[in-house]
Amino acid sequence: MQNIRTDLALEAFDGQGASSLPGVDVRRWEAGGVTLTEVVVSDDDASRLLNKSVGRYLTLECGLLRRRDPDARAALGGLLAEELSRMLPPMDGGACALVLGLGNRQITPDALGPSVVDRLLVTRHLIEQLANLPGLRPVSAIAPGVLGVTGIETMELAERLVDLVKPAAVVCVDALAARDSARVGTTLQLTDTGIQPGAGVGNHRRALTRDSVGAPVIAIGMPTVVHAATLARNAFDWLDRQRGATADPAALDDMERALLSAAPGDMIVTPREIDSIIQDAAGIVAAALNRALQPDLSDAEIAAMMD
Amino acid sequence: MQNIRTDLALEAFDGQGASSLPGVDVRRWEAGGVTLTEVVVSDDDASRLLNKSVGRYLTLECGLLRRRDPDARAALGGLLAEELSRMLPPMDGGACALVLGLGNRQITPDALGPSVVDRLLVTRHLIEQLANLPGLRPVSAIAPGVLGVTGIETMELAERLVDLVKPAAVVCVDALAARDSARVGTTLQLTDTGIQPGAGVGNHRRALTRDSVGAPVIAIGMPTVVHAATLARNAFDWLDRQRGATADPAALDDMERALLSAAPGDMIVTPREIDSIIQDAAGIVAAALNRALQPDLSDAEIAAMMD
Amino acid sequence: MQNIRTDLALEAFDGQGASSLPGVDVRRWEAGGVTLTEVVVSDDDASRLLNKSVGRYLTLECGLLRRRDPDARAALGGLLAEELSRMLPPMDGGACALVLGLGNRQITPDALGPSVVDRLLVTRHLIEQLANLPGLRPVSAIAPGVLGVTGIETMELAERLVDLVKPAAVVCVDALAARDSARVGTTLQLTDTGIQPGAGVGNHRRALTRDSVGAPVIAIGMPTVVHAATLARNAFDWLDRQRGATADPAALDDMERALLSAAPGDMIVTPREIDSIIQDAAGIVAAALNRALQPDLSDAEIAAMMD
Amino acid sequence: MQNIRTDLALEAFDGQGASSLPGVDVRRWEAGGVTLTEVVVSDDDASRLLNKSVGRYLTLECGLLRRRDPDARAALGGLLAEELSRMLPPMDGGACALVLGLGNRQITPDALGPSVVDRLLVTRHLIEQLANLPGLRPVSAIAPGVLGVTGIETMELAERLVDLVKPAAVVCVDALAARDSARVGTTLQLTDTGIQPGAGVGNHRRALTRDSVGAPVIAIGMPTVVHAATLARNAFDWLDRQRGATADPAALDDMERALLSAAPGDMIVTPREIDSIIQDAAGIVAAALNRALQPDLSDAEIAAMMD
């Protein structure tokens, strides 16, 4: 279906029969009330067909997250830390991690990345003291701001940061758009394919990948919105499936114009309580990142070092 | 059409042929790029038919507002101040105004009321100095918080405030829901009918009206959201009008459940830049209120008194 | 010493030989790295002499709090919950607690009370469901705003709230001023004497006490500032003690004018990181309050009910 | 006097007889209720003696600013825009300006720089459209965050930004520390000497100057704090001047330890209403910068382009 915008690989693969393609492995399992789905694209033909880079895409889904269930939060945080640790290279000998909080901190549903960066244990500047703090790994983190706010292409800025910090791994955190509103605030996506042009709520035109950076680039994202046009198209799609008909793409475009084009700017569908969803998710993601990036520190030691 | 939720009288009247009803006067005019529509419901029969209280409903629409056009803002602010002055009773002899900022300040699209209160010139506590400040009128203002946050019914709290302050006029400011996404952030509604049960983004179960308060109650609102279900129903409605068909209400309910019920909580449609829309609108509404409530002060005198 | 402003009973008693007065019992002990000092004023003569109401004043001090030590936070939170439970009356048969978050949320060091209210589990409006939720106690909470912001005397508003909610206990949370800068962000004060005129960073001219309310009134406070004049006077005081001299009160007043009166408004001494100190302390106090007010719920059940 | 920390050149020069030094020109004048003081250090000997770089230091003082007088604000904003225009090189042929908002946005009195950046008209990314927008000059802006938050030296990051943007002028905005509390929130400093090591509330160890950047570097700052130690030392100093004595430096150090060292972290003296002082000043500085950087646009055109 055209014009359905989603940043979730899981949704992009849906309905394309991805699981039966050669070069694509799909695995699904459950742990602690969280459903994990791993899609590994290992083949260039499959990559082209699905329009998704070769690599690993992991989705963690947990409907209870929106209900703030503390067990669900702990389970999700623990699984995320584990999977992050698995994706990160061994960070020995002073190798530094660089965390990029993408998105615009002034726009609530786009503020996930900056909010995570605000909660990270940042240590790179303590490097001379690291001899006294055995086990502490150097971490740097920045929320560079989006193009419309800085006038500077995020990926160009990221290149300069990489050049300055020379990280052994880059982790990008960003808010995503989903197709299915039930995924907003309940799903985390983790991938080792980095950031592709056009992905995310914002626009990052250059790629930030292992190839462009020379180090692994891990992307963590959570859907925080559905585009309003997508919701309207979903409604159409549902209706036509009910009626056994097929929507005419031109009619869909007309409808979108009629319903939304009078509204200047981009209309999004988001939960009323998005402010607290962002704060909660930022807490979970930051805690998982702190654990994965500081494997020799306990949670209490990490908390004690933050200020 | 069922289940289309709107707080705008203009949208509620639409399609009901309100303008040709006896007991309903509709007048529309333009000034400075702003379209004003006044609906006066003067008759109990019309009131019952339209399910709207007897009174005056004024809508100010200005598409350029979302584009932050400074002339449009000045024009809208000026007209709002004028119309407010017309609705307010003469505030002589120390009579006090009470402004209530309704809504939840923690939820961005619901924070219009509290944001306006934050920008008001509040003077009631300076009452003993008023002799020295000729022309300064007593104003009190509070954002009492919503039921889910305080555990106290907003209207019950409002009653106690009215009893304490004994205002000569009450002004309520609240965020609204529209049917048409083009009205979000571009339309202001002003009415002398107060706050009715169930109106607003939040839920205010008791009425706050001239009858319940014993003083005029003016409500100012701006749509900040469209309910997601409304957008989906609009899509259906549009499609069926195109196809010359009529939507089956049961099918609409099924569709809403299929698209939205998996999403816990209330999904809303709102502009991406809603944070700055709220700040801008709060500035315009507060400035207009300050002018209308302090007719003997200049804008500069008002600014100089605020801190 | 004149003009040394402190809201901590502990500091007010210092140097007055309070511990040896008849009608005053002072007890000090340690638990989990926290120093607790309890002063019980049981006698009207002592009360007049010390200018402090008859009642119990408990201070919890923990220097590690400012260093964000997680063990210190847990210890302090646990002790605070215990002591609050001891002060609260049995809340049976649907008796409701009312929590008042005093202070101005727009002024960082004054925002402790509103920040605590933002994190409370509020349940009074769920009262009809309480039959289904055995063990859940009704709690209401509000941050009414300060006089300069609302134009309404906080204590007058509190009276109306008490009249509306008819609570079995009132808990007030407020930011305090200390004399000793080492106490800022490291000390909590708990008292069953309520709020006295002139206490707190803001000004609450009427009292909120067991007598005025007809129910126990517990006040929780944390120093967030030292008045700049107090710091300057402390410097003087220190110097004169060093030199064996005694400061001339008129000279102190002159000095205060010379150093501070050119600065319009009130100058305060506060830690650079006061924003995060407030957030941290609000989390500790709210968690302790939630535990004490919901004795039949686990921390996990409390977290799951919040949104 | 030792250990008196100030970032204001005016205060550093005070008492050093700077105005009578060869190689130093001091000029003072008034306009619209604002006192302007210009110190030009033109000589290396004078520079060494005063420990201030060769260059121009301009101070704009306006006590009414803290009282939010609208005329004072307009006068100050206009003068600042004029003086900025005078310091900026001609920005022709697509030459770009880079504005750096220094400081930590999470710490209220350190958030001036980031708050200014949030209000700037940023246009560099619209460069392809500039042909259609004659008169629009390219501007980029970023709040890079402080070392303790990012783990990256601000000046190292600034170097990379300069390398990426190749600006024709750099403007840095930062919060400052004053000696005299009356200057907090009432004084702006403008200099063409850039940012020197150790200046500002934060610590920027490398220099950002015309030499290091290859383009003019203008720094705008406003004092938002006095260090608590400075206030205590001022008190001493005042007392000793009254008594005709001279403070013993060792006694001063002892006093500072006694009064402040028990308080972990850095204690600052700041006005209670620092949150609104920062917001107001950010508005004035951003408006002046927008005017100076877009000389061909009216204020209304600038406002209309922002979002």
PDB file of N, CA and C in Angstrom, chain D residues 170-238:
ATOM      1  N   VAL D 170      31.125  34.324  14.269  1.00  0.00           N
ATOM      2  CA  VAL D 170      30.598  33.454  15.317  1.00  0.00           C
ATOM      3  C   VAL D 170      30.084  34.354  16.438  1.00  0.00           C
ATOM      4  N   VAL D 171      28.903  34.049  16.957  1.00  0.00           N
ATOM      5  CA  VAL D 171      28.381  34.771  18.120  1.00  0.00           C
ATOM      6  C   VAL D 171      28.145  33.749  19.227  1.00  0.00           C
ATOM      7  N   CYS D 172      28.755  33.967  20.382  1.00  0.00           N
ATOM      8  CA  CYS D 172      28.559  33.079  21.526  1.00  0.00           C
ATOM      9  C   CYS D 172      27.675  33.789  22.549  1.00  0.00           C
ATOM     10  N   VAL D 173      26.719  33.063  23.106  1.00  0.00           N
ATOM     11  CA  VAL D 173      25.870  33.632  24.157  1.00  0.00           C
ATOM     12  C   VAL D 173      26.028  32.760  25.395  1.00  0.00           C
ATOM     13  N   ASP D 174      26.238  33.397  26.537  1.00  0.00           N
ATOM     14  CA  ASP D 174      26.521  32.618  27.744  1.00  0.00           C
ATOM     15  C   ASP D 174      26.045  33.396  28.978  1.00  0.00           C
ATOM     16  N   ALA D 175      25.735  32.657  30.017  1.00  0.00           N
ATOM     17  CA  ALA D 175      25.438  33.257  31.318  1.00  0.00           C
ATOM     18  C   ALA D 175      26.754  33.543  32.027  1.00  0.00           C
ATOM     19  N   LEU D 176      26.796  34.620  32.792  1.00  0.00           N
ATOM     20  CA  LEU D 176      28.028  35.041  33.444  1.00  0.00           C
ATOM     21  C   LEU D 176      27.843  35.094  34.959  1.00  0.00           C
ATOM     22  N   ALA D 177      28.975  35.217  35.652  1.00  0.00           N
ATOM     23  CA  ALA D 177      28.957  35.485  37.087  1.00  0.00           C
ATOM     24  C   ALA D 177      29.433  36.918  37.307  1.00  0.00           C
ATOM     25  N   ALA D 178      28.775  37.631  38.222  1.00  0.00           N
ATOM     26  CA  ALA D 178      29.179  38.994  38.547  1.00  0.00           C
ATOM     27  C   ALA D 178      29.758  39.034  39.959  1.00  0.00           C
ATOM     28  N   ARG D 179      30.381  40.133  40.281  1.00  0.00           N
ATOM     29  CA  ARG D 179      30.771  40.358  41.666  1.00  0.00           C
ATOM     30  C   ARG D 179      29.633  41.036  42.434  1.00  0.00           C
ATOM     31  N   ASP D 180      28.977  41.974  41.760  1.00  0.00           N
ATOM     32  CA  ASP D 180      27.983  42.815  42.420  1.00  0.00           C
ATOM     33  C   ASP D 180      26.584  42.270  42.107  1.00  0.00           C
ATOM     34  N   SER D 181      25.833  41.931  43.153  1.00  0.00           N
ATOM     35  CA  SER D 181      24.523  41.305  42.927  1.00  0.00           C
ATOM     36  C   SER D 181      23.554  42.232  42.198  1.00  0.00           C
ATOM     37  N   ALA D 182      23.794  43.531  42.250  1.00  0.00           N
ATOM     38  CA  ALA D 182      22.894  44.457  41.552  1.00  0.00           C
ATOM     39  C   ALA D 182      23.000  44.304  40.040  1.00  0.00           C
ATOM     40  N   ARG D 183      24.080  43.660  39.552  1.00  0.00           N
ATOM     41  CA  ARG D 183      24.240  43.512  38.104  1.00  0.00           C
ATOM     42  C   ARG D 183      23.540  42.272  37.545  1.00  0.00           C
ATOM     43  N   VAL D 184      23.129  41.387  38.436  1.00  0.00           N
ATOM     44  CA  VAL D 184      22.466  40.162  37.974  1.00  0.00           C
ATOM     45  C   VAL D 184      21.131  40.519  37.315  1.00  0.00           C
ATOM     46  N   GLY D 185      20.995  40.134  36.082  1.00  0.00           N
ATOM     47  CA  GLY D 185      19.740  40.377  35.374  1.00  0.00           C
ATOM     48  C   GLY D 185      19.538  41.794  34.910  1.00  0.00           C
ATOM     49  N   THR D 186      20.537  42.654  35.066  1.00  0.00           N
ATOM     50  CA  THR D 186      20.361  44.059  34.670  1.00  0.00           C
ATOM     51  C   THR D 186      21.440  44.536  33.699  1.00  0.00           C
ATOM     52  N   THR D 187      22.428  43.687  33.427  1.00  0.00           N
ATOM     53  CA  THR D 187      23.599  44.111  32.659  1.00  0.00           C
ATOM     54  C   THR D 187      23.866  43.135  31.521  1.00  0.00           C
ATOM     55  N   LEU D 188      24.176  43.672  30.345  1.00  0.00           N
ATOM     56  CA  LEU D 188      24.615  42.826  29.235  1.00  0.00           C
ATOM     57  C   LEU D 188      26.025  43.224  28.862  1.00  0.00           C
ATOM     58  N   GLN D 189      26.856  42.246  28.556  1.00  0.00           N
ATOM     59  CA  GLN D 189      28.218  42.523  28.112  1.00  0.00           C
ATOM     60  C   GLN D 189      28.379  42.009  26.693  1.00  0.00           C
ATOM     61  N   LEU D 190      29.045  42.801  25.883  1.00  0.00           N
ATOM     62  CA  LEU D 190      29.235  42.497  24.469  1.00  0.00           C
ATOM     63  C   LEU D 190      30.709  42.721  24.193  1.00  0.00           C
ATOM     64  N   THR D 191      31.374  41.735  23.623  1.00  0.00           N
ATOM     65  CA  THR D 191      32.795  41.924  23.353  1.00  0.00           C
ATOM     66  C   THR D 191      33.174  41.245  22.049  1.00  0.00           C
ATOM     67  N   ASP D 192      34.210  41.771  21.405  1.00  0.00           N
ATOM     68  CA  ASP D 192      34.700  41.143  20.173  1.00  0.00           C
ATOM     69  C   ASP D 192      35.934  40.279  20.438  1.00  0.00           C
ATOM     70  N   THR D 193      36.169  39.983  21.710  1.00  0.00           N
ATOM     71  CA  THR D 193      37.373  39.201  22.043  1.00  0.00           C
ATOM     72  C   THR D 193      37.097  37.708  22.154  1.00  0.00           C
ATOM     73  N   GLY D 194      35.857  37.309  21.886  1.00  0.00           N
ATOM     74  CA  GLY D 194      35.531  35.878  21.909  1.00  0.00           C
ATOM     75  C   GLY D 194      35.443  35.318  23.312  1.00  0.00           C
ATOM     76  N   ILE D 195      35.630  34.004  23.401  1.00  0.00           N
ATOM     77  CA  ILE D 195      35.517  33.306  24.676  1.00  0.00           C
ATOM     78  C   ILE D 195      36.918  32.881  25.108  1.00  0.00           C
ATOM     79  N   GLN D 196      37.266  33.278  26.338  1.00  0.00           N
ATOM     80  CA  GLN D 196      38.595  32.947  26.863  1.00  0.00           C
ATOM     81  C   GLN D 196      38.510  31.733  27.790  1.00  0.00           C
ATOM     82  N   PRO D 197      39.596  31.019  27.964  1.00  0.00           N
ATOM     83  CA  PRO D 197      39.592  29.873  28.878  1.00  0.00           C
ATOM     84  C   PRO D 197      39.073  30.290  30.246  1.00  0.00           C
ATOM     85  N   GLY D 198      38.225  29.458  30.803  1.00  0.00           N
ATOM     86  CA  GLY D 198      37.787  29.694  32.180  1.00  0.00           C
ATOM     87  C   GLY D 198      36.671  30.691  32.317  1.00  0.00           C
ATOM     88  N   ALA D 199      36.280  31.364  31.255  1.00  0.00           N
ATOM     89  CA  ALA D 199      35.213  32.357  31.370  1.00  0.00           C
ATOM     90  C   ALA D 199      33.859  31.672  31.444  1.00  0.00           C
ATOM     91  N   GLY D 200      32.869  32.392  31.891  1.00  0.00           N
ATOM     92  CA  GLY D 200      31.504  31.876  31.908  1.00  0.00           C
ATOM     93  C   GLY D 200      31.225  31.071  33.149  1.00  0.00           C
ATOM     94  N   VAL D 201      29.944  30.768  33.356  1.00  0.00           N
ATOM     95  CA  VAL D 201      29.542  29.942  34.480  1.00  0.00           C
ATOM     96  C   VAL D 201      30.098  28.538  34.307  1.00  0.00           C
ATOM     97  N   GLY D 202      30.028  28.020  33.077  1.00  0.00           N
ATOM     98  CA  GLY D 202      30.618  26.722  32.787  1.00  0.00           C
ATOM     99  C   GLY D 202      32.120  26.896  32.592  1.00  0.00           C
ATOM    100  N   ASN D 203      32.766  25.846  32.230  1.00  0.00           N
ATOM    101  CA  ASN D 203      34.206  25.917  31.985  1.00  0.00           C
ATOM    102  C   ASN D 203      34.486  25.582  30.533  1.00  0.00           C
ATOM    103  N   HIS D 204      35.052  26.502  29.813  1.00  0.00           N
ATOM    104  CA  HIS D 204      35.399  26.275  28.422  1.00  0.00           C
ATOM    105  C   HIS D 204      36.903  26.437  28.325  1.00  0.00           C
ATOM    106  N   ARG D 205      37.630  25.327  28.334  1.00  0.00           N
ATOM    107  CA  ARG D 205      39.075  25.441  28.522  1.00  0.00           C
ATOM    108  C   ARG D 205      39.852  25.978  27.333  1.00  0.00           C
ATOM    109  N   ARG D 206      39.365  25.701  26.120  1.00  0.00           N
ATOM    110  CA  ARG D 206      40.063  26.269  24.973  1.00  0.00           C
ATOM    111  C   ARG D 206      39.465  27.623  24.639  1.00  0.00           C
ATOM    112  N   ALA D 207      40.243  28.417  23.923  1.00  0.00           N
ATOM    113  CA  ALA D 207      39.737  29.725  23.530  1.00  0.00           C
ATOM    114  C   ALA D 207      38.921  29.610  22.246  1.00  0.00           C
ATOM    115  N   LEU D 208      37.997  30.500  22.067  1.00  0.00           N
ATOM    116  CA  LEU D 208      37.276  30.636  20.806  1.00  0.00           C
ATOM    117  C   LEU D 208      37.404  32.118  20.448  1.00  0.00           C
ATOM    118  N   THR D 209      38.404  32.415  19.623  1.00  0.00           N
ATOM    119  CA  THR D 209      38.732  33.798  19.316  1.00  0.00           C
ATOM    120  C   THR D 209      38.928  33.952  17.810  1.00  0.00           C
ATOM    121  N   ARG D 210      39.061  35.199  17.388  1.00  0.00           N
ATOM    122  CA  ARG D 210      39.292  35.467  15.974  1.00  0.00           C
ATOM    123  C   ARG D 210      40.517  34.677  15.484  1.00  0.00           C
ATOM    124  N   ASP D 211      41.531  34.573  16.329  1.00  0.00           N
ATOM    125  CA  ASP D 211      42.725  33.836  15.932  1.00  0.00           C
ATOM    126  C   ASP D 211      42.439  32.352  15.745  1.00  0.00           C
ATOM    127  N   SER D 212      41.720  31.761  16.712  1.00  0.00           N
ATOM    128  CA  SER D 212      41.513  30.317  16.628  1.00  0.00           C
ATOM    129  C   SER D 212      40.475  29.951  15.570  1.00  0.00           C
ATOM    130  N   VAL D 213      39.573  30.848  15.264  1.00  0.00           N
ATOM    131  CA  VAL D 213      38.460  30.552  14.365  1.00  0.00           C
ATOM    132  C   VAL D 213      38.718  31.064  12.943  1.00  0.00           C
ATOM    133  N   GLY D 214      39.479  32.140  12.813  1.00  0.00           N
ATOM    134  CA  GLY D 214      39.671  32.738  11.495  1.00  0.00           C
ATOM    135  C   GLY D 214      38.504  33.602  11.064  1.00  0.00           C
ATOM    136  N   ALA D 215      37.702  34.008  12.010  1.00  0.00           N
ATOM    137  CA  ALA D 215      36.570  34.897  11.736  1.00  0.00           C
ATOM    138  C   ALA D 215      36.274  35.635  13.033  1.00  0.00           C
ATOM    139  N   PRO D 216      35.577  36.777  12.963  1.00  0.00           N
ATOM    140  CA  PRO D 216      35.264  37.482  14.199  1.00  0.00           C
ATOM    141  C   PRO D 216      34.445  36.598  15.146  1.00  0.00           C
ATOM    142  N   VAL D 217      34.763  36.674  16.421  1.00  0.00           N
ATOM    143  CA  VAL D 217      33.993  35.950  17.438  1.00  0.00           C
ATOM    144  C   VAL D 217      33.479  36.964  18.453  1.00  0.00           C
ATOM    145  N   ILE D 218      32.173  37.121  18.487  1.00  0.00           N
ATOM    146  CA  ILE D 218      31.533  38.085  19.372  1.00  0.00           C
ATOM    147  C   ILE D 218      30.893  37.310  20.520  1.00  0.00           C
ATOM    148  N   ALA D 219      31.093  37.790  21.731  1.00  0.00           N
ATOM    149  CA  ALA D 219      30.481  37.129  22.887  1.00  0.00           C
ATOM    150  C   ALA D 219      29.477  38.061  23.541  1.00  0.00           C
ATOM    151  N   ILE D 220      28.269  37.520  23.801  1.00  0.00           N
ATOM    152  CA  ILE D 220      27.224  38.252  24.516  1.00  0.00           C
ATOM    153  C   ILE D 220      26.981  37.514  25.826  1.00  0.00           C
ATOM    154  N   GLY D 221      26.980  38.254  26.920  1.00  0.00           N
ATOM    155  CA  GLY D 221      26.735  37.579  28.192  1.00  0.00           C
ATOM    156  C   GLY D 221      25.915  38.430  29.131  1.00  0.00           C
ATOM    157  N   MET D 222      25.220  37.774  30.051  1.00  0.00           N
ATOM    158  CA  MET D 222      24.494  38.485  31.107  1.00  0.00           C
ATOM    159  C   MET D 222      24.801  37.796  32.423  1.00  0.00           C
ATOM    160  N   PRO D 223      25.159  38.557  33.471  1.00  0.00           N
ATOM    161  CA  PRO D 223      25.341  37.900  34.764  1.00  0.00           C
ATOM    162  C   PRO D 223      24.002  37.377  35.287  1.00  0.00           C
ATOM    163  N   THR D 224      24.012  36.128  35.712  1.00  0.00           N
ATOM    164  CA  THR D 224      22.802  35.513  36.276  1.00  0.00           C
ATOM    165  C   THR D 224      23.037  35.065  37.713  1.00  0.00           C
ATOM    166  N   VAL D 225      24.300  35.084  38.137  1.00  0.00           N
ATOM    167  CA  VAL D 225      24.638  34.662  39.506  1.00  0.00           C
ATOM    168  C   VAL D 225      25.807  35.480  40.055  1.00  0.00           C
ATOM    169  N   VAL D 226      25.904  35.456  41.375  1.00  0.00           N
ATOM    170  CA  VAL D 226      27.128  35.826  42.092  1.00  0.00           C
ATOM    171  C   VAL D 226      27.548  34.559  42.836  1.00  0.00           C
ATOM    172  N   HIS D 227      28.796  34.203  42.806  1.00  0.00           N
ATOM    173  CA  HIS D 227      29.204  33.040  43.588  1.00  0.00           C
ATOM    174  C   HIS D 227      29.006  33.337  45.075  1.00  0.00           C
ATOM    175  N   ALA D 228      28.540  32.337  45.815  1.00  0.00           N
ATOM    176  CA  ALA D 228      28.251  32.555  47.239  1.00  0.00           C
ATOM    177  C   ALA D 228      29.517  33.002  47.972  1.00  0.00           C
ATOM    178  N   ALA D 229      30.651  32.428  47.596  1.00  0.00           N
ATOM    179  CA  ALA D 229      31.905  32.825  48.239  1.00  0.00           C
ATOM    180  C   ALA D 229      32.191  34.299  47.995  1.00  0.00           C
ATOM    181  N   THR D 230      31.851  34.751  46.792  1.00  0.00           N
ATOM    182  CA  THR D 230      32.068  36.164  46.468  1.00  0.00           C
ATOM    183  C   THR D 230      31.207  37.056  47.352  1.00  0.00           C
ATOM    184  N   LEU D 231      29.961  36.660  47.549  1.00  0.00           N
ATOM    185  CA  LEU D 231      29.086  37.465  48.406  1.00  0.00           C
ATOM    186  C   LEU D 231      29.644  37.539  49.828  1.00  0.00           C
ATOM    187  N   ALA D 232      30.095  36.393  50.342  1.00  0.00           N
ATOM    188  CA  ALA D 232      30.634  36.384  51.701  1.00  0.00           C
ATOM    189  C   ALA D 232      31.881  37.267  51.781  1.00  0.00           C
ATOM    190  N   ARG D 233      32.726  37.183  50.758  1.00  0.00           N
ATOM    191  CA  ARG D 233      33.923  38.021  50.741  1.00  0.00           C
ATOM    192  C   ARG D 233      33.568  39.496  50.602  1.00  0.00           C
ATOM    193  N   ASN D 234      32.527  39.781  49.828  1.00  0.00           N
ATOM    194  CA  ASN D 234      32.066  41.168  49.736  1.00  0.00           C
ATOM    195  C   ASN D 234      31.651  41.686  51.115  1.00  0.00           C
ATOM    196  N   ALA D 235      30.993  40.821  51.876  1.00  0.00           N
ATOM    197  CA  ALA D 235      30.539  41.221  53.218  1.00  0.00           C
ATOM    198  C   ALA D 235      31.737  41.576  54.092  1.00  0.00           C
ATOM    199  N   PHE D 236      32.747  40.721  54.051  1.00  0.00           N
ATOM    200  CA  PHE D 236      34.000  40.955  54.770  1.00  0.00           C
ATOM    201  C   PHE D 236      34.635  42.272  54.389  1.00  0.00           C
ATOM    202  N   ASP D 237      34.729  42.410  53.099  1.00  0.00           N
ATOM    203  CA  ASP D 237      35.386  43.559  52.510  1.00  0.00           C
ATOM    204  C   ASP D 237      34.695  44.842  52.968  1.00  0.00           C
ATOM    205  N   TRP D 238      33.375  44.796  52.921  1.00  0.00           N
ATOM    206  CA  TRP D 238      32.597  45.958  53.332  1.00  0.00           C
ATOM    207  C   TRP D 238      32.861  46.286  54.793  1.00  0.00           C
TER     208      TRP D 238
END
